[in-house]
Amino acid sequence: MELLLEASHLTVELSTPIGELRVIDDVSIAIRSGETVCLVGESGSGKTVLSKTVMRVIDQENGRIVGGSLKFEDTVLTRLPADEVRPLRGSRMAMVFQEPMSAFDPAFTIGSQIAEAIVSHRQGSRRQARAKVVELLRKVGVPEPEVRMKQYPGELSGGLLQRAMIAMALSCDPKLLIADEPTTALDATVQAQILALLKDLQAEFRMALLLITHDLGVAAAMADRIVVMYAGRVAESGTAEQILTRPYHPYTRGLLNAVVRLDGPRRTKLPSMDGSIQGPAEYPSGCGFRPRCPFATSECAERPPLAEIDGRQAACWHAAKLAQSSEIQAPLSIGATPPPNRSVRLPMKGDGQARAPLLEVVDLRRHYPMKRTGFAPPKRLKAVDGVSLSLSAGETLGLVGESGSGKSTLGRVILQLEQATSGKVAFQGRELTGLRGRRLREVRRSMQMIFQDPYGSMDPRWTVGQIIGEPLSIHENWSGKEKTDKVKELLLSVGLDPSWRERRPHELSGGQKQRVGIARALALDPAFILADEPISALDVSVQSQILNLLQELQDRRGLSYLLIAHGLNAVRHLSDRVGVMYLGKLVEIAPSEELFRHPAHPYTRALIDSVPPLVPGWTPWKQAVGGEIPSPLDPPSGCRFHPRCPFATSRCKEEEPAWREIGPARAVACHYPV
Amino acid sequence: MRQETALTRWIGRERIARGRKPSAARRGGTQRLLLYGAAAVVIYFLACAIVPQWLAPFPPMEMRMDRSLLPPGPSHWFGTDYYGRDLYSVVVYGSRQSLLVGIASVLAGGLSGALLGAVSGYAGGLVDAVIMRAVDVLMTVPGLLLALAVAAALGPGRWNIVLAVAVASVPGYARVMRGQILSVKVRPYVRASASIGASPSRVFWTHVLPNSLSPLYVMSTLGIGASILAGSGLSFLGLGDWNASPDWGAILSQGRGYMTVAWWISAFPGFAITAFVLSVNLYGDWLRDFLDPKKNARGK
């Protein structure tokens, strides 16, 4: 295969208010035509900057190539004037962005924006372009392309927009497609579809794919070769097989271990790396991974070169030695430490039925009235439509489902942050739905929440101490000293330095912020915590730290969690039971292990199948469910899942399946449970 | 979008982590010089307003027809007007009236407008509808006309002008504040506070209001200039304090008729207004940055 893109010793600096930051440092990668290279790394590792450098988009973001060379086909890009780069962009190399919703201009139709790309690269007249748009949209699997191309970005779902984005990238038959986290903003089911599409198109168009992702599962599914980046440098690069099964660099190894697996042991302490990645201003001298590396020695103060070892490249002084050690040989089995103290918690589940549940939700509904249009009666958006569940003390109930399934709304209604339309919520035997004002606020003491966006959920003007102390100021009449002591204790219990009271949220990293969020939720010693996507905004290595913390706190304090997440791995790992929601209804609930081993509802199965495992060469996503979740404004008749269900019959179309028990603590709403 | 915010947030974090010194030093040079200059201007005009007799070389009302319309020179720095009054002295004495109208009316109008807007935005529903429709009605009348009507109804006088200008500025502040509150009250940290069990009034005072104020600082410092001009307009129409010395606006409009023969009559009071407004505005920006936790760590 011929060499398509070659970067050697590339160094990029960004000019920022504090001076020049070296964000890419001596990076060499090569992409051959037709192959897929995955750039893997945490946020701040420089992978996005690198992709922007390849397109020379970095020029527009105060970035500069200060060293090394960049060659695409026969063109040396390093110093090419801007107006000679422009014809390359979009025609010979094209880019797909993370957020399809904001990558399109909302004021123009999809079709006209794709046609624009074709016309501006002189690939045809307007009329020819239109015909080509239809053909492209059909190729990327957009149904009814003639209709869709006349629609505006706001009228299309995220998945369809991402398909359209890909169609646009393909419009001039690029040789290289750069996809920057193309599926991160999408549901796992849609992610599987898009990945399958990318792979098909790649074969058809014979183009190279540079895929940037933080998700090692995605990399495993797609990559021929994987390049792991850390702190602006390449840590390790090799074939997917090499990287995934025998990582040499301690960072790669830590990253692989930190991934929560669908097939790993549940409720164990996850192996995790300490700390988090530094920003470019703090990149340490020598080996960038040194501060977090368990194998670091004095040798590491000097920067390790990217050296060739066993047919791969690794930038680590100890790579050769570590490669020999048994520890690193089989990362897939590392971390199977036995479950700690599970016996303390297990009995609770056994007699959970007999005991009064901590939380009981009966036939809860939350409907939003929509604005009346014309003379038709106003529609109602049924975000939550008749959900019943219960949770006993010390138990974790996971809730999964695609976005739009109503799981977050359900959480908010349970906490009475939103009014239920009907149904009831009982907490510790007390009916909450009718409570207002002071009485309701009193209940909040024992029901707390952890938020998805740790940064947004803290007042930026406040210090960490004030943030954690806020619940105490509200509910306890304590002196300053008592409060400070409690805050210190809380900071310690979430693994932060008590002296950090004076810091402000923006001075903390994502994981540290989430720890502060957890400390705040713990301040009043609640019995129940609603965790709404607590780890989805965090880096892989930090996710496992937070999961460990949540688990440890539960074991120590006997907390009950309602864990809402779209990441099935995390839910499976932490939950005792898991409920699956689809379009405002619970479709299945089962003990965690059983649900993942033998899903009864086709939707559950589809969700599980769409998670790429960490094994190279996994391709069964083509069997994953098609289509996307419909609008809850117009839910399908009968079983709401029937339009996407591979097993649907006419009965599913007409008759809504009843909620029935199919085993101990198991229930499903399906006519034909698997 | 998310990429961008991640990038900026990341760089922002670096800036903090690396210490505030580089950024402060970098911005320091010109920025600091400007701030010192602005401070000098503001202090000077405040002094003029408080003790004009110490700063003005001539009594402001002294008419000397033999010195009519002298251009700026060593004896009359700003020149003289038609009646031979020393323009510099008139400007010095006029600063009291101008600054009073400018600052007092912004305080009164800004505070009441912000309060109306804040209540309206936070309460929502019927309260919002009633307050905002009232504000809309006020808004349909051009500001100066509204001030004119109020001043005419109240009769001439210094404080009536302040009140008139304040009333005319209320709708602007109310609108901006309401918009700000609307965007802040749905932020996650506000929701988080409610989920902890904070009462609505606590949430309002501790989270919503402090995080909504920053545009108001800039707006009100800009508003001082507009208010000085509006107040001048009213006093030009004879609604001001007849006994006091003319304010900057009055001098400025008085000089309009002499534009072709004596540009300095309009120019210098105009410069005074510009210099004062610009200086106050610089402080408005500085205040906003100072109060922004991301740019400045107070209490450290």
PDB file of N, CA and C in Angstrom, chain A residues 531-583:
ATOM      1  N   ALA A 531     -27.892   9.297  40.556  1.00  0.00           N
ATOM      2  CA  ALA A 531     -26.707   9.656  39.784  1.00  0.00           C
ATOM      3  C   ALA A 531     -27.097   9.663  38.311  1.00  0.00           C
ATOM      4  N   ASP A 532     -27.200  10.862  37.749  1.00  0.00           N
ATOM      5  CA  ASP A 532     -27.637  10.990  36.360  1.00  0.00           C
ATOM      6  C   ASP A 532     -26.401  11.117  35.467  1.00  0.00           C
ATOM      7  N   GLU A 533     -26.054  10.074  34.787  1.00  0.00           N
ATOM      8  CA  GLU A 533     -24.871  10.054  33.914  1.00  0.00           C
ATOM      9  C   GLU A 533     -23.631  10.557  34.654  1.00  0.00           C
ATOM     10  N   PRO A 534     -23.278   9.966  35.772  1.00  0.00           N
ATOM     11  CA  PRO A 534     -22.200  10.557  36.570  1.00  0.00           C
ATOM     12  C   PRO A 534     -20.824  10.469  35.925  1.00  0.00           C
ATOM     13  N   ILE A 535     -20.635   9.606  34.951  1.00  0.00           N
ATOM     14  CA  ILE A 535     -19.279   9.471  34.410  1.00  0.00           C
ATOM     15  C   ILE A 535     -19.182   9.752  32.923  1.00  0.00           C
ATOM     16  N   SER A 536     -20.316  10.062  32.285  1.00  0.00           N
ATOM     17  CA  SER A 536     -20.236  10.132  30.821  1.00  0.00           C
ATOM     18  C   SER A 536     -19.456  11.344  30.343  1.00  0.00           C
ATOM     19  N   ALA A 537     -19.263  12.352  31.187  1.00  0.00           N
ATOM     20  CA  ALA A 537     -18.500  13.515  30.733  1.00  0.00           C
ATOM     21  C   ALA A 537     -17.019  13.383  31.074  1.00  0.00           C
ATOM     22  N   LEU A 538     -16.614  12.229  31.603  1.00  0.00           N
ATOM     23  CA  LEU A 538     -15.240  12.104  32.081  1.00  0.00           C
ATOM     24  C   LEU A 538     -14.391  11.233  31.163  1.00  0.00           C
ATOM     25  N   ASP A 539     -13.090  11.370  31.325  1.00  0.00           N
ATOM     26  CA  ASP A 539     -12.159  10.551  30.555  1.00  0.00           C
ATOM     27  C   ASP A 539     -12.162   9.107  31.038  1.00  0.00           C
ATOM     28  N   VAL A 540     -11.761   8.222  30.155  1.00  0.00           N
ATOM     29  CA  VAL A 540     -11.809   6.794  30.468  1.00  0.00           C
ATOM     30  C   VAL A 540     -11.093   6.468  31.774  1.00  0.00           C
ATOM     31  N   SER A 541      -9.880   6.996  31.929  1.00  0.00           N
ATOM     32  CA  SER A 541      -9.104   6.617  33.114  1.00  0.00           C
ATOM     33  C   SER A 541      -9.727   7.202  34.376  1.00  0.00           C
ATOM     34  N   VAL A 542     -10.482   8.279  34.219  1.00  0.00           N
ATOM     35  CA  VAL A 542     -11.103   8.914  35.373  1.00  0.00           C
ATOM     36  C   VAL A 542     -12.434   8.239  35.694  1.00  0.00           C
ATOM     37  N   GLN A 543     -13.079   7.723  34.646  1.00  0.00           N
ATOM     38  CA  GLN A 543     -14.360   7.043  34.849  1.00  0.00           C
ATOM     39  C   GLN A 543     -14.229   5.926  35.864  1.00  0.00           C
ATOM     40  N   SER A 544     -13.184   5.123  35.717  1.00  0.00           N
ATOM     41  CA  SER A 544     -13.063   3.988  36.625  1.00  0.00           C
ATOM     42  C   SER A 544     -12.774   4.455  38.045  1.00  0.00           C
ATOM     43  N   GLN A 545     -12.062   5.584  38.172  1.00  0.00           N
ATOM     44  CA  GLN A 545     -11.836   6.122  39.519  1.00  0.00           C
ATOM     45  C   GLN A 545     -13.164   6.484  40.180  1.00  0.00           C
ATOM     46  N   ILE A 546     -14.019   7.142  39.413  1.00  0.00           N
ATOM     47  CA  ILE A 546     -15.294   7.593  39.979  1.00  0.00           C
ATOM     48  C   ILE A 546     -16.194   6.393  40.285  1.00  0.00           C
ATOM     49  N   LEU A 547     -16.190   5.406  39.391  1.00  0.00           N
ATOM     50  CA  LEU A 547     -16.994   4.206  39.656  1.00  0.00           C
ATOM     51  C   LEU A 547     -16.524   3.530  40.940  1.00  0.00           C
ATOM     52  N   ASN A 548     -15.208   3.443  41.103  1.00  0.00           N
ATOM     53  CA  ASN A 548     -14.677   2.848  42.328  1.00  0.00           C
ATOM     54  C   ASN A 548     -15.130   3.617  43.561  1.00  0.00           C
ATOM     55  N   LEU A 549     -15.095   4.937  43.433  1.00  0.00           N
ATOM     56  CA  LEU A 549     -15.484   5.779  44.559  1.00  0.00           C
ATOM     57  C   LEU A 549     -16.952   5.559  44.912  1.00  0.00           C
ATOM     58  N   LEU A 550     -17.801   5.547  43.879  1.00  0.00           N
ATOM     59  CA  LEU A 550     -19.232   5.365  44.120  1.00  0.00           C
ATOM     60  C   LEU A 550     -19.481   4.040  44.832  1.00  0.00           C
ATOM     61  N   GLN A 551     -18.765   3.024  44.374  1.00  0.00           N
ATOM     62  CA  GLN A 551     -18.932   1.694  44.926  1.00  0.00           C
ATOM     63  C   GLN A 551     -18.465   1.634  46.377  1.00  0.00           C
ATOM     64  N   GLU A 552     -17.320   2.244  46.609  1.00  0.00           N
ATOM     65  CA  GLU A 552     -16.742   2.237  47.953  1.00  0.00           C
ATOM     66  C   GLU A 552     -17.649   2.983  48.932  1.00  0.00           C
ATOM     67  N   LEU A 553     -18.197   4.103  48.480  1.00  0.00           N
ATOM     68  CA  LEU A 553     -19.076   4.881  49.347  1.00  0.00           C
ATOM     69  C   LEU A 553     -20.336   4.099  49.673  1.00  0.00           C
ATOM     70  N   GLN A 554     -20.811   3.358  48.674  1.00  0.00           N
ATOM     71  CA  GLN A 554     -22.005   2.560  48.906  1.00  0.00           C
ATOM     72  C   GLN A 554     -21.726   1.473  49.946  1.00  0.00           C
ATOM     73  N   ASP A 555     -20.601   0.804  49.782  1.00  0.00           N
ATOM     74  CA  ASP A 555     -20.268  -0.257  50.720  1.00  0.00           C
ATOM     75  C   ASP A 555     -20.115   0.292  52.136  1.00  0.00           C
ATOM     76  N   ARG A 556     -19.556   1.499  52.233  1.00  0.00           N
ATOM     77  CA  ARG A 556     -19.293   2.045  53.547  1.00  0.00           C
ATOM     78  C   ARG A 556     -20.537   2.635  54.195  1.00  0.00           C
ATOM     79  N   ARG A 557     -21.378   3.245  53.387  1.00  0.00           N
ATOM     80  CA  ARG A 557     -22.482   4.004  53.966  1.00  0.00           C
ATOM     81  C   ARG A 557     -23.845   3.385  53.732  1.00  0.00           C
ATOM     82  N   GLY A 558     -23.896   2.270  53.008  1.00  0.00           N
ATOM     83  CA  GLY A 558     -25.179   1.628  52.748  1.00  0.00           C
ATOM     84  C   GLY A 558     -26.122   2.474  51.912  1.00  0.00           C
ATOM     85  N   LEU A 559     -25.560   3.219  50.973  1.00  0.00           N
ATOM     86  CA  LEU A 559     -26.377   4.093  50.134  1.00  0.00           C
ATOM     87  C   LEU A 559     -27.188   3.298  49.120  1.00  0.00           C
ATOM     88  N   SER A 560     -28.280   3.876  48.692  1.00  0.00           N
ATOM     89  CA  SER A 560     -28.993   3.333  47.539  1.00  0.00           C
ATOM     90  C   SER A 560     -28.767   4.275  46.371  1.00  0.00           C
ATOM     91  N   TYR A 561     -28.492   3.682  45.234  1.00  0.00           N
ATOM     92  CA  TYR A 561     -28.296   4.510  44.046  1.00  0.00           C
ATOM     93  C   TYR A 561     -29.377   4.227  43.017  1.00  0.00           C
ATOM     94  N   LEU A 562     -29.825   5.278  42.363  1.00  0.00           N
ATOM     95  CA  LEU A 562     -30.515   5.099  41.096  1.00  0.00           C
ATOM     96  C   LEU A 562     -29.544   5.640  40.064  1.00  0.00           C
ATOM     97  N   LEU A 563     -29.005   4.747  39.253  1.00  0.00           N
ATOM     98  CA  LEU A 563     -27.923   5.112  38.350  1.00  0.00           C
ATOM     99  C   LEU A 563     -28.460   5.205  36.935  1.00  0.00           C
ATOM    100  N   ILE A 564     -28.482   6.403  36.411  1.00  0.00           N
ATOM    101  CA  ILE A 564     -28.967   6.604  35.051  1.00  0.00           C
ATOM    102  C   ILE A 564     -27.755   6.778  34.155  1.00  0.00           C
ATOM    103  N   ALA A 565     -27.667   5.986  33.115  1.00  0.00           N
ATOM    104  CA  ALA A 565     -26.511   6.110  32.246  1.00  0.00           C
ATOM    105  C   ALA A 565     -26.816   5.481  30.912  1.00  0.00           C
ATOM    106  N   HIS A 566     -26.140   5.947  29.869  1.00  0.00           N
ATOM    107  CA  HIS A 566     -26.298   5.254  28.604  1.00  0.00           C
ATOM    108  C   HIS A 566     -25.147   4.279  28.374  1.00  0.00           C
ATOM    109  N   GLY A 567     -24.103   4.414  29.195  1.00  0.00           N
ATOM    110  CA  GLY A 567     -22.996   3.469  29.064  1.00  0.00           C
ATOM    111  C   GLY A 567     -23.332   2.169  29.776  1.00  0.00           C
ATOM    112  N   LEU A 568     -23.611   1.140  29.010  1.00  0.00           N
ATOM    113  CA  LEU A 568     -24.078  -0.113  29.610  1.00  0.00           C
ATOM    114  C   LEU A 568     -23.025  -0.735  30.520  1.00  0.00           C
ATOM    115  N   ASN A 569     -21.762  -0.589  30.177  1.00  0.00           N
ATOM    116  CA  ASN A 569     -20.701  -1.236  30.951  1.00  0.00           C
ATOM    117  C   ASN A 569     -20.714  -0.762  32.392  1.00  0.00           C
ATOM    118  N   ALA A 570     -20.816   0.568  32.545  1.00  0.00           N
ATOM    119  CA  ALA A 570     -20.789   1.134  33.893  1.00  0.00           C
ATOM    120  C   ALA A 570     -22.026   0.698  34.669  1.00  0.00           C
ATOM    121  N   VAL A 571     -23.150   0.686  34.013  1.00  0.00           N
ATOM    122  CA  VAL A 571     -24.395   0.313  34.680  1.00  0.00           C
ATOM    123  C   VAL A 571     -24.331  -1.139  35.133  1.00  0.00           C
ATOM    124  N   ARG A 572     -23.847  -1.964  34.253  1.00  0.00           N
ATOM    125  CA  ARG A 572     -23.760  -3.377  34.609  1.00  0.00           C
ATOM    126  C   ARG A 572     -22.817  -3.564  35.787  1.00  0.00           C
ATOM    127  N   HIS A 573     -21.724  -2.820  35.765  1.00  0.00           N
ATOM    128  CA  HIS A 573     -20.714  -3.005  36.784  1.00  0.00           C
ATOM    129  C   HIS A 573     -21.224  -2.645  38.179  1.00  0.00           C
ATOM    130  N   LEU A 574     -22.000  -1.596  38.250  1.00  0.00           N
ATOM    131  CA  LEU A 574     -22.366  -1.049  39.543  1.00  0.00           C
ATOM    132  C   LEU A 574     -23.726  -1.522  40.043  1.00  0.00           C
ATOM    133  N   SER A 575     -24.608  -1.919  39.126  1.00  0.00           N
ATOM    134  CA  SER A 575     -26.003  -2.102  39.532  1.00  0.00           C
ATOM    135  C   SER A 575     -26.290  -3.509  39.999  1.00  0.00           C
ATOM    136  N   ASP A 576     -27.233  -3.618  40.956  1.00  0.00           N
ATOM    137  CA  ASP A 576     -27.759  -4.916  41.343  1.00  0.00           C
ATOM    138  C   ASP A 576     -28.857  -5.339  40.380  1.00  0.00           C
ATOM    139  N   ARG A 577     -29.721  -4.370  40.083  1.00  0.00           N
ATOM    140  CA  ARG A 577     -30.749  -4.623  39.088  1.00  0.00           C
ATOM    141  C   ARG A 577     -30.686  -3.532  38.035  1.00  0.00           C
ATOM    142  N   VAL A 578     -31.168  -3.851  36.850  1.00  0.00           N
ATOM    143  CA  VAL A 578     -31.135  -2.877  35.767  1.00  0.00           C
ATOM    144  C   VAL A 578     -32.507  -2.811  35.113  1.00  0.00           C
ATOM    145  N   GLY A 579     -32.995  -1.595  34.923  1.00  0.00           N
ATOM    146  CA  GLY A 579     -34.239  -1.378  34.196  1.00  0.00           C
ATOM    147  C   GLY A 579     -33.923  -0.787  32.838  1.00  0.00           C
ATOM    148  N   VAL A 580     -34.655  -1.202  31.823  1.00  0.00           N
ATOM    149  CA  VAL A 580     -34.429  -0.694  30.474  1.00  0.00           C
ATOM    150  C   VAL A 580     -35.638   0.134  30.077  1.00  0.00           C
ATOM    151  N   MET A 581     -35.388   1.356  29.668  1.00  0.00           N
ATOM    152  CA  MET A 581     -36.507   2.219  29.280  1.00  0.00           C
ATOM    153  C   MET A 581     -36.507   2.471  27.787  1.00  0.00           C
ATOM    154  N   TYR A 582     -37.727   2.546  27.236  1.00  0.00           N
ATOM    155  CA  TYR A 582     -37.866   2.907  25.829  1.00  0.00           C
ATOM    156  C   TYR A 582     -39.086   3.797  25.698  1.00  0.00           C
ATOM    157  N   LEU A 583     -38.922   4.972  25.168  1.00  0.00           N
ATOM    158  CA  LEU A 583     -40.022   5.906  24.932  1.00  0.00           C
ATOM    159  C   LEU A 583     -40.933   6.073  26.140  1.00  0.00           C
TER     160      LEU A 583
END
